[in-house]
Coordinates of C-alpha atoms and ligand atoms in Angstrom, one line a residue:
Chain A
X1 CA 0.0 0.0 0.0
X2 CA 1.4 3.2 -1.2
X3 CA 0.6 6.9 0.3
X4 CA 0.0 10.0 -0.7
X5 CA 0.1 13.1 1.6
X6 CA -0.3 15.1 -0.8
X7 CA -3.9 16.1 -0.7
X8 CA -2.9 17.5 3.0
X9 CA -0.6 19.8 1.8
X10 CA -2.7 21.4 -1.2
X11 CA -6.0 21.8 1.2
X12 CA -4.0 22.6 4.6
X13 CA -5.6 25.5 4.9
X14 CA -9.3 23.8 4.7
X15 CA -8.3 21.8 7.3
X16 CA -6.9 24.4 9.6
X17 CA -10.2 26.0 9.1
X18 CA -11.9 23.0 10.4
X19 CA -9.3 22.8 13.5
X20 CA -9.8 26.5 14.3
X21 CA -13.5 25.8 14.2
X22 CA -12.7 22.9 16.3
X23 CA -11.0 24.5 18.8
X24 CA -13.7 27.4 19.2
X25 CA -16.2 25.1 19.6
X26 CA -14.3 23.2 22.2
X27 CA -13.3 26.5 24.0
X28 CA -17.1 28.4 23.7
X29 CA -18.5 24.7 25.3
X30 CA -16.4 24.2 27.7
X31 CA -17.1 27.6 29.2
X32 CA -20.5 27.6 28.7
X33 CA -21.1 23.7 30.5
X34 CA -18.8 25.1 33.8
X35 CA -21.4 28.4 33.8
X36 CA -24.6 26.1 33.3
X37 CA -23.4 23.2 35.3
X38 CA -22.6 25.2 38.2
X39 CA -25.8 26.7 38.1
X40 CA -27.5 23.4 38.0
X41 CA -25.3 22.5 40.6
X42 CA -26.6 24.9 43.0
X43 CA -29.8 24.9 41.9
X44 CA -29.9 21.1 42.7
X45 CA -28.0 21.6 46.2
X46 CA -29.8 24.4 47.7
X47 CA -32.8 25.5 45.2
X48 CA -36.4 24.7 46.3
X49 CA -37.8 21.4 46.2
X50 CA -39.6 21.3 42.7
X51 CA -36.0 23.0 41.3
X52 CA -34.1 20.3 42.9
X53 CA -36.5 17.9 40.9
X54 CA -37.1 19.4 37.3
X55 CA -32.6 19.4 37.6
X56 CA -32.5 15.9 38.3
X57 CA -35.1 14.8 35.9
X58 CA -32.5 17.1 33.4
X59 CA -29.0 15.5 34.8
X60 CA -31.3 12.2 34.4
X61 CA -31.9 12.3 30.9
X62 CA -28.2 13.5 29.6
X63 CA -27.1 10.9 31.3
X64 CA -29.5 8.5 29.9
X65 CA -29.4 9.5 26.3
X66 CA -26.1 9.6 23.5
X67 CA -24.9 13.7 23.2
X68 CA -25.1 12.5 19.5
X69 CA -28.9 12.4 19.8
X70 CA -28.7 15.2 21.8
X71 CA -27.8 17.7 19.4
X72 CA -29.4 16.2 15.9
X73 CA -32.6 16.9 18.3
X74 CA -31.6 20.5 18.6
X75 CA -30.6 20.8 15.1
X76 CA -33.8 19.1 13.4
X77 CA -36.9 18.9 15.7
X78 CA -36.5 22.2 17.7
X79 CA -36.9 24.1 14.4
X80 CA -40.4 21.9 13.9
X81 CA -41.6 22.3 16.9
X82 CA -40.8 26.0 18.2
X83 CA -40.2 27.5 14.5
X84 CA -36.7 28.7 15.6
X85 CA -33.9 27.4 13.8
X86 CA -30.7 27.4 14.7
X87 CA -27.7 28.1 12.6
X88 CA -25.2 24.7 12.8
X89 CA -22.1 26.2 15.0
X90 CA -25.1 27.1 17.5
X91 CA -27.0 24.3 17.9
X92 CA -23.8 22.7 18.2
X93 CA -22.6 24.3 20.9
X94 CA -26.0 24.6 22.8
X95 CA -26.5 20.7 22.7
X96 CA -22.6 19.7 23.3
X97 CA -23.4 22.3 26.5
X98 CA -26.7 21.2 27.9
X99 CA -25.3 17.4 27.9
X100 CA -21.7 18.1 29.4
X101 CA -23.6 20.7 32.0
X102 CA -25.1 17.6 33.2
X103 CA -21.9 15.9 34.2
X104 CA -19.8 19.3 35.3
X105 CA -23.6 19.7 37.8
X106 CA -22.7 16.1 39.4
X107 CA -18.9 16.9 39.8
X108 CA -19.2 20.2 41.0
X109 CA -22.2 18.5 43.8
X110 CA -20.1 15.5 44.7
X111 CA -17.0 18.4 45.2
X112 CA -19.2 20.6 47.5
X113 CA -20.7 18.2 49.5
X114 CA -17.4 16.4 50.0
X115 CA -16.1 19.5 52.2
X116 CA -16.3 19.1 55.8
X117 CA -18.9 20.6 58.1
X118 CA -15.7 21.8 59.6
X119 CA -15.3 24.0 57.4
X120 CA -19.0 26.0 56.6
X121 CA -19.0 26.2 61.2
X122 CA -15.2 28.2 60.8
X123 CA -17.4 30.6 58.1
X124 CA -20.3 30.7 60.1
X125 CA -18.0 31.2 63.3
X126 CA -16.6 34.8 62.0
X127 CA -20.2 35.4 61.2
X128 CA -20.5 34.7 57.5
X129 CA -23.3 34.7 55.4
X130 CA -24.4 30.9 53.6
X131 CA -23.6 32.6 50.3
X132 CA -20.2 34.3 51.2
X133 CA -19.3 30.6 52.6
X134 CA -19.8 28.9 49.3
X135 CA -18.5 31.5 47.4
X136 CA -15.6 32.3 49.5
X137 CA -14.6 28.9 51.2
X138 CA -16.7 26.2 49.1
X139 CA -16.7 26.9 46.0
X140 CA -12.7 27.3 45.8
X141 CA -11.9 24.1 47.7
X142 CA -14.7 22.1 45.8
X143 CA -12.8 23.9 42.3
X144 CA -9.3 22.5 43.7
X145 CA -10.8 18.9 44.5
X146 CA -12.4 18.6 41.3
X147 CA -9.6 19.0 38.8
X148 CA -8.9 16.0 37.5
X149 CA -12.7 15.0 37.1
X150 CA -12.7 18.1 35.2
X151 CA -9.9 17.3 33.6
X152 CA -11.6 14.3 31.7
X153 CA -14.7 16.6 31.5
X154 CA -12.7 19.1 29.3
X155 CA -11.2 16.2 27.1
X156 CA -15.2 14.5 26.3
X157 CA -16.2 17.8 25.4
X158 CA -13.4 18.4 22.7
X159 CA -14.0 14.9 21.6
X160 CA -17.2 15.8 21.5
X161 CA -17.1 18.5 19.1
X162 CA -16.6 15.7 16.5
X163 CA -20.7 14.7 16.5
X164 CA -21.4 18.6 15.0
X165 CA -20.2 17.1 11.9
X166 CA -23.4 15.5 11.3
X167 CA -25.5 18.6 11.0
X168 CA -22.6 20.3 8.9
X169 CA -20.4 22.4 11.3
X170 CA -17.3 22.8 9.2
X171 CA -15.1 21.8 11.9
X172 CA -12.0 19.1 12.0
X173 CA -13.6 16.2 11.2
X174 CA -16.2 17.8 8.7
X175 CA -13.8 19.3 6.8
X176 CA -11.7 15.8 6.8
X177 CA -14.6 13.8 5.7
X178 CA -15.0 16.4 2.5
X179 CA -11.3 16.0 1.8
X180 CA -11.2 12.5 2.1
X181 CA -14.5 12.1 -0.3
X182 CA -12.8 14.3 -3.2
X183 CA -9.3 12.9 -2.8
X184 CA -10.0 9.7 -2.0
X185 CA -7.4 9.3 0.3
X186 CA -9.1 8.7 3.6
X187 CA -6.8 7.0 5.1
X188 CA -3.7 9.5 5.2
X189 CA -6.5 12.3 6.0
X190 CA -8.1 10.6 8.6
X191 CA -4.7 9.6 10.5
X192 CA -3.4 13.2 10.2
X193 CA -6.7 14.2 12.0
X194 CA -6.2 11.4 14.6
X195 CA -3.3 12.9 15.4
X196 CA -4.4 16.6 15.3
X197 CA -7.2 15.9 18.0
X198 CA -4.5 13.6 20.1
X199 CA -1.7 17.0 19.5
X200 CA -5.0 19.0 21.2
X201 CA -6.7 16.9 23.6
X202 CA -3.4 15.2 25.2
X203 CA -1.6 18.1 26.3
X204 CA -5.0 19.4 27.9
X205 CA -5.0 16.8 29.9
X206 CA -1.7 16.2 31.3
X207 CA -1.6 20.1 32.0
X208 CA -4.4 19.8 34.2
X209 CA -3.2 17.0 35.8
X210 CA 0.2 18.5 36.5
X211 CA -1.5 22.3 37.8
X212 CA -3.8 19.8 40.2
X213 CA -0.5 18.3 41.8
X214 CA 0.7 21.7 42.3
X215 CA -2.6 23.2 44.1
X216 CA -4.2 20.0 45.6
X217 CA -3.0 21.3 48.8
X218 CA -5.6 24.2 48.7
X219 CA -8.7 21.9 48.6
X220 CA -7.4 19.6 51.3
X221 CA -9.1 20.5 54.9
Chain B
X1 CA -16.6 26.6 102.4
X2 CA -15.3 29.4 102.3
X3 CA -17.3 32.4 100.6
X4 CA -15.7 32.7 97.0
X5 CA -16.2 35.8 94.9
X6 CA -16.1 35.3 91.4
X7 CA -14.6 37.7 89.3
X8 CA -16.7 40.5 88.2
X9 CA -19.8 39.2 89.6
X10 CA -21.2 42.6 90.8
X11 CA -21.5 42.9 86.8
X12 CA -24.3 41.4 84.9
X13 CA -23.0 38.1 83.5
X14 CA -21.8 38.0 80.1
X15 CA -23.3 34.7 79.0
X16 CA -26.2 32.8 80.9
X17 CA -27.5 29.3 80.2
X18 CA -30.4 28.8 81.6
X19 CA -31.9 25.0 81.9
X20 CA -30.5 24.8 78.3
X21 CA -31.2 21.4 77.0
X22 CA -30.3 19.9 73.5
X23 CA -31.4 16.8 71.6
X24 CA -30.1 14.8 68.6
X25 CA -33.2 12.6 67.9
X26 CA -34.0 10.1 71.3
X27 CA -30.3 11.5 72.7
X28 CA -30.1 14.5 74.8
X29 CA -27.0 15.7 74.6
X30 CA -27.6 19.0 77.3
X31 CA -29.8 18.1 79.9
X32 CA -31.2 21.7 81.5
X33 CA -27.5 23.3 81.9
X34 CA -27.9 26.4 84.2
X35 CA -24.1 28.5 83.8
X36 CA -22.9 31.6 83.9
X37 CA -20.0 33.4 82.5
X38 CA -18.9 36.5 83.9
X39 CA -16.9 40.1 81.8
X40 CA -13.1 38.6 81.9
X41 CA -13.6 35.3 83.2
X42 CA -11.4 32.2 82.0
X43 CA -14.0 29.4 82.5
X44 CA -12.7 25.7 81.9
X45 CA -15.4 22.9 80.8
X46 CA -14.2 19.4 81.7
X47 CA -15.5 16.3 81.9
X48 CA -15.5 13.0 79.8
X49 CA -15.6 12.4 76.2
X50 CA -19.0 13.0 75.1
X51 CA -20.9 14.7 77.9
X52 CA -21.7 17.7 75.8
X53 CA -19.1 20.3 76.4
X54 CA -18.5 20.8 72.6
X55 CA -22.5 20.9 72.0
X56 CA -22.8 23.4 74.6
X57 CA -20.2 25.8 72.5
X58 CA -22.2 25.1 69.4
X59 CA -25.3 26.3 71.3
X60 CA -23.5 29.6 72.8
X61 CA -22.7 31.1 68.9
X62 CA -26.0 28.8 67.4
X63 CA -23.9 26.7 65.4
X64 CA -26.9 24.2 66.9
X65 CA -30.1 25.3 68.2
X66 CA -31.4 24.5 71.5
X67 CA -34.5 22.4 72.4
X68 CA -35.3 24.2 75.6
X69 CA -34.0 26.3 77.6
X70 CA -32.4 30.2 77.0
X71 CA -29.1 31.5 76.1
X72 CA -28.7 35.1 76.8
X73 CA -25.4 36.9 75.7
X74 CA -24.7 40.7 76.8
X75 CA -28.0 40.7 78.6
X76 CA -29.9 39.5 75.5
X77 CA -31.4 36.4 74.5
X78 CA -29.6 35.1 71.7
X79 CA -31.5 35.9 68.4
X80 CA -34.0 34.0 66.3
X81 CA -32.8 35.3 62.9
X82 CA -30.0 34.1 60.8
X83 CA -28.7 38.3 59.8
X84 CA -29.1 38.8 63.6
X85 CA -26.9 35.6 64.8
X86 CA -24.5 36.6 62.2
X87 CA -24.0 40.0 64.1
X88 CA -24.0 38.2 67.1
X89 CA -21.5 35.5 66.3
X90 CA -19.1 38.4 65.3
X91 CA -18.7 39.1 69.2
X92 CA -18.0 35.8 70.3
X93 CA -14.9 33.5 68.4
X94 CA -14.3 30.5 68.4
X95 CA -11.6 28.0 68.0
X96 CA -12.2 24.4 67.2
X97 CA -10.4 21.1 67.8
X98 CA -9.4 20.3 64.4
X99 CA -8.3 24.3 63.3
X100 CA -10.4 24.5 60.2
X101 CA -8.4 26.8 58.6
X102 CA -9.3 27.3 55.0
X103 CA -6.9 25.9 53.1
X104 CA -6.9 28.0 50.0
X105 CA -5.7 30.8 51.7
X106 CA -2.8 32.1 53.5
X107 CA -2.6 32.5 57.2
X108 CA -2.3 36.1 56.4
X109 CA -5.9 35.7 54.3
X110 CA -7.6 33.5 56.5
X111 CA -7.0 36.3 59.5
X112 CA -8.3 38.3 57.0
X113 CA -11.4 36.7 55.7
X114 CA -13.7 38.2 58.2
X115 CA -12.8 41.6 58.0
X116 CA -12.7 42.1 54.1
X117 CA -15.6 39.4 53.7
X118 CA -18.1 40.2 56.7
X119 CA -16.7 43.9 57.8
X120 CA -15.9 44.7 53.7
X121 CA -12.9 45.9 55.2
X122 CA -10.6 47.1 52.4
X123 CA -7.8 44.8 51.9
X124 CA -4.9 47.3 52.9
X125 CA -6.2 47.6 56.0
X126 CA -7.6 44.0 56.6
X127 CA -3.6 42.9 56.0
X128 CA -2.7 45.2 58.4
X129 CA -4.5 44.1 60.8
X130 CA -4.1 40.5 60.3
X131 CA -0.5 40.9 60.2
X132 CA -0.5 42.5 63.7
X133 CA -2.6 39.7 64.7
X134 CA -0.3 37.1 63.6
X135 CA 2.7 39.1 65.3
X136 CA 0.4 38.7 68.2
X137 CA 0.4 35.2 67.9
X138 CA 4.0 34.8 67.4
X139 CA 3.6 33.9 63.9
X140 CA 5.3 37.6 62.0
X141 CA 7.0 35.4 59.3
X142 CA 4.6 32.8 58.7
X143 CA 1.5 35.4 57.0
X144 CA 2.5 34.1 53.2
X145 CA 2.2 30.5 54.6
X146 CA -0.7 28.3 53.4
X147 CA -1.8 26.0 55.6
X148 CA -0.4 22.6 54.3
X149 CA 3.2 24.7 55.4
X150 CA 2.1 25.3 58.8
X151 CA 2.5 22.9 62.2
X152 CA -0.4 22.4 64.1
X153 CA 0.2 24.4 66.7
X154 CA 1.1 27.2 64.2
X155 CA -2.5 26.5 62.4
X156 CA -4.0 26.7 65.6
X157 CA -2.8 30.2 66.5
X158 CA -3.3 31.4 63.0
X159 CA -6.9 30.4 63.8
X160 CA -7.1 32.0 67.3
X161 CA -5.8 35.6 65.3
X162 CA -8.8 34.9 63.0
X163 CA -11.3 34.9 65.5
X164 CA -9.4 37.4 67.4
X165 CA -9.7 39.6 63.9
X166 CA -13.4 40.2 64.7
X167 CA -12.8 41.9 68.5
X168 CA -15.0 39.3 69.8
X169 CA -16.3 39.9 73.4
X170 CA -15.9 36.0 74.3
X171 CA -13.4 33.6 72.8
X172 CA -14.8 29.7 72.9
X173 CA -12.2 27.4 72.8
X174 CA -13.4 23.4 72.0
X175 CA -10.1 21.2 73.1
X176 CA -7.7 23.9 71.4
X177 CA -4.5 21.3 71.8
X178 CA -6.4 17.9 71.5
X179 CA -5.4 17.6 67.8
X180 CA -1.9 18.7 68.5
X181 CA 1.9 17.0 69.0
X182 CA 2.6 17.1 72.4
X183 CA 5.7 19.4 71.9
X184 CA 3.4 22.2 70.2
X185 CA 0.5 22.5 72.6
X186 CA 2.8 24.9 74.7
X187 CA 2.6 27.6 72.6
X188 CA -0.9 27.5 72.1
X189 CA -1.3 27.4 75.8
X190 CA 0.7 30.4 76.0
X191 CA -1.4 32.6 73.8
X192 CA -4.6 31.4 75.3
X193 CA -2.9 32.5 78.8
X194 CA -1.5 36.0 77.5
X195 CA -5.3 36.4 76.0
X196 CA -6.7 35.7 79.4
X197 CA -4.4 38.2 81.4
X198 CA -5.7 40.4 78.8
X199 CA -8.7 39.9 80.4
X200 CA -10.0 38.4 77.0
X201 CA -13.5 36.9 78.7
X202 CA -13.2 32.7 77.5
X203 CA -14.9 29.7 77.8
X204 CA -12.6 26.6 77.3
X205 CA -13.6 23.4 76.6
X206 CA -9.9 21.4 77.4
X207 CA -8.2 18.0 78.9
X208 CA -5.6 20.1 79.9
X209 CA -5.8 20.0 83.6
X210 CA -2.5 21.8 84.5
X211 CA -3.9 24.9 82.0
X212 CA -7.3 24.2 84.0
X213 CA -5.6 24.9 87.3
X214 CA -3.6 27.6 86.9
X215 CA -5.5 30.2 84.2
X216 CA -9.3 29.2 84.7
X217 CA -11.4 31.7 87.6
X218 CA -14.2 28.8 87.2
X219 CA -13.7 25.1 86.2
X220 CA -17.1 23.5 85.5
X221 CA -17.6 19.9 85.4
X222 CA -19.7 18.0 82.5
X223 CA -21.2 15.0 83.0
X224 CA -24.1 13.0 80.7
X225 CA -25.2 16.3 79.7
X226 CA -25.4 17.7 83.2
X227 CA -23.0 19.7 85.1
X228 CA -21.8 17.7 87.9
X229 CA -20.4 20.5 89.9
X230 CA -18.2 23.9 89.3
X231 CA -16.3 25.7 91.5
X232 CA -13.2 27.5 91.5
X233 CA -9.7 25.8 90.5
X234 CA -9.0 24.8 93.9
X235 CA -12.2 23.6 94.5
X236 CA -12.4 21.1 91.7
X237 CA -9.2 20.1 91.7
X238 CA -8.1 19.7 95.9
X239 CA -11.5 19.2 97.1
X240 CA -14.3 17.7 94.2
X241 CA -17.3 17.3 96.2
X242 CA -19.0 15.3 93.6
X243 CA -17.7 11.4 94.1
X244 CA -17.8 11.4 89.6
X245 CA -15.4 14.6 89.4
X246 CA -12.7 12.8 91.7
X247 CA -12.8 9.8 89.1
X248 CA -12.5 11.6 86.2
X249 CA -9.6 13.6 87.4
X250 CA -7.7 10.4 88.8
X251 CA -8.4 9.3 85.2
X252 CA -6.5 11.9 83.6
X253 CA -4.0 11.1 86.1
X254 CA -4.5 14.5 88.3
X255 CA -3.6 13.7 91.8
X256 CA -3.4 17.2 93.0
Ligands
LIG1 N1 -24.6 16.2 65.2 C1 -24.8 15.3 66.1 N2 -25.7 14.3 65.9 C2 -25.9 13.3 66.7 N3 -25.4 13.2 67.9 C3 -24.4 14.1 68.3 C4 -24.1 15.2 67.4 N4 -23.2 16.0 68.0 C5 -22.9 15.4 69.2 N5 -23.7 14.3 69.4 C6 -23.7 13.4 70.6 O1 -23.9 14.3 71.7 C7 -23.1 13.8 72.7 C8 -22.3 15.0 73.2 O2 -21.3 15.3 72.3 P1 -20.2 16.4 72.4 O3 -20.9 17.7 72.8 O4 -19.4 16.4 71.2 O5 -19.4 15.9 73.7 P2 -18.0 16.3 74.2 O6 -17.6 17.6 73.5 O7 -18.2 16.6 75.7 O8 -17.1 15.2 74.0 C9 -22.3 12.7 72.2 O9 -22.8 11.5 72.7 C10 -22.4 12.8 70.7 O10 -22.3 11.5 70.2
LIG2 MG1 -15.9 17.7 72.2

């Protein structure tokens, strides 16, 4: 078997279209699941009872269904049924978000609830208010604790982006699929973008892991 | 017995518990515990493991609320309302077994977390004042420490500046040195004693009996939930009239 790169180097520049799409998407995601997962998160921890169960009926459901279904929902039957469509790059990011919300909600939950009772008495002690406390000695400890779950959060969600190729975000992997269809050379393409989302997603990783070494200290009480 | 005078008691007390009585479920943990604390007095709870001496500090600053009974501090009944405990619990500190210092910050930002937080103390002035505090405390060139580079008597101090940062009125003190390596519970000790000639106003919850004996003006004795006698130092420790306190003392190995 003989191949030829050379597709890659004519089209480079359709493909780094795709990756900076890629990584937009990725960042804009990731961003918005921490705002709407926290949220959620404290909606579900101290919101009122019926909050506490329309949020776990939602972290429920993402849970329960693919993110791939998830978004060709949002793409094609939300138009249907509400008449407002939404262009690709947004539905997109709105269904990648509402599904990785979900699991940032539970980790961001299981972070603040693992924090000693210790801890809120000191706050309450020096006469704190509940919402200073979490904001001021929960919150950050629960961040610190949580790092490497988000860690693993951050890489799903760039992986992820891959699924908006089916409704025609020109991202990474939509871009490779066109190339690879009018150069038939899917195997060089694909591999190159293999490697490309490794390049991305490894380094991600292992930096988060490393800064988490550095500050696990400030979650521990 | 002799006629003993406790100190300030021509004053109104600072904190009265009157037949306070607190229950987890079935347990009562304070059976109808009658107590005052008098402006400047050192007053030592002892007693064994589990009688209720650390419930009855959660009661005074209503970490816990009671199920009978009245807590009055400066002449008031403690209050009802969340905003108006939080003013309250700015008068009284407290110091707890296990530090809880928050980890994330420095000792120099945990002293300050009060005052920039509850007082919205401007952070110039909240380090200054936290830094005097941890001179206080004999702690000058630990501020940028977190608390993972701290020993546990040095947490411990850092914690008693950060109470200290809120000019409480009355300092509560749950087993201050219980968590601590023998060779650092000294210092501690020491600050809680210069507070006390201060004439800081504290209520200590503490095995240490030698501390007990020589700083307390009152030692009160904890037992099921119930005091089983208080008294003066000498009282409680040369001449227990309660048959229990003499046992627990022998147990701690105090012969006199
Ligand atoms: N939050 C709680 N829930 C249930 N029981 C408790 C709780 N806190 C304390 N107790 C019980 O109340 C009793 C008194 O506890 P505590 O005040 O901590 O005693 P001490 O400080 O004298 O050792 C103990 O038997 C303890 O198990
Ligand atoms: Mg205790």
């Amino acid at each position: 078997m003989d191949f030829d790169f050379s597709p890659l180097l004519g089209s480079w520049r359709f493909l780094a279209a795709g990756l900076w799409l890629t990584v937009l998407l990725s960042i804009t995601a990731v961003i918005a699941s921490f705002v709407f997962g926290l949220a959620v998160a404290l909606g579900r921890l101290y919101g009122p009872a019926w909050l506490k169960a329309v949020l776990v009926f939602y972290i429920d459901s993402m849970r329960a269904i693919p993110v791939f279904v998830v978004l060709v929902w949002i793409y094609f039957a939300v138009p249907i049924i509400s008449g407002y469509t939404f262009a690709p790059f947004w539905a997109a990011l709105t269904g990648i978000t509402i599904h990785v919300a979900a699991y940032v909600a539970e980790v961001i939950r299981a972070g603040l609830t693992s924090i000693r009772k210790g801890q809120i008495q000191a706050g309450l002690a020096i006469g704190m208010s509940n919402s200073q406390i979490l904001r001021h000695i929960l919150l950050p400890q629960a961040i610190v604790r949580m790092l490497p779950a988000f860690g693993s959060i951050i890489s799903v969600t760039i992986k992820d982006t891959a699924i908006a190729a089916v409704i025609a975000v020109p991202e990474l992997m939509r871009q490779a699929e066109t190339l690879a269809g009018q150069s038939y050379r899917p195997i060089e393409i694909f591999t190159t973008v293999m490697v490309i989302y490794f390049l991305i997603i490894f380094p991600v990783t292992r930096l988060v892991d490393r800064f988490y070494t550095r500050v696990a200290h400030l979650g521990r009480s | 017995m002799t006629a003993f005078t406790r100190k300030n008691a021509d004053k109104p007390p600072m904190l009265i518990y009157d037949k306070v009585r607190k229950k987890y479920g079935n347990f009562t943990a304070l059976d109808g515990v009658s107590l005052n604390v008098n402006a400047g007095e050192v007053v030592c709870l002892i007693g064994p493991s589990g009688s209720g001496k650390s419930t009855l500090l959660r009661c005074t600053n209503a970490l816990e609320t009671l199920d009978g009974g009245e807590i009055s501090f400066e002449s008031r009944p403690l209050p009802k309302t969340e905003p108006e405990m939080r003013k309250v619990r700015q008068r009284m500190g407290m110091v707890f077994q296990s530090f809880e210092l928050f980890p994330h910050k420095t000792a120099l930002e945990n002293v300050a977390m009060g005052l920039t937080t509850v007082r919205k103390m401007g952070a110039e002035e909240a380090h200054k004042r936290a830094t005097a505090l941890l001179t206080k405390v004999g702690l000058a060139d630990k501020t940028a420490n977190y608390p993972a580079n701290l020993s546990g008597g040095q947490q411990q101090r850092v914690a008693i500046a950060r109470a200290l940062a809120m000019e409480p009125h009355v300092m509560l003190f749950d087993e201050p040195t219980s968590a601590l390596d023998p060779e650092t519970v000294g210092e501690v000790l020491s600050v809680m004693r210069t507070l006390a000639d201060e004439g800081m106003t504290m209520v200590v919850v503490t095995h240490e009996m030698s501390f007990a004996r020589r700083v307390a003006n009152w030692v009160v004795v904890f037992e099921r939930g119930q005091l089983l006698e208080e008294g003066p130092p000498q009282q409680i420790f040369e001449a227990p009239t309660a048959e229990r306190t003499r046992e627990f003392l022998s147990h701690l190995g105090w012969n006199g």
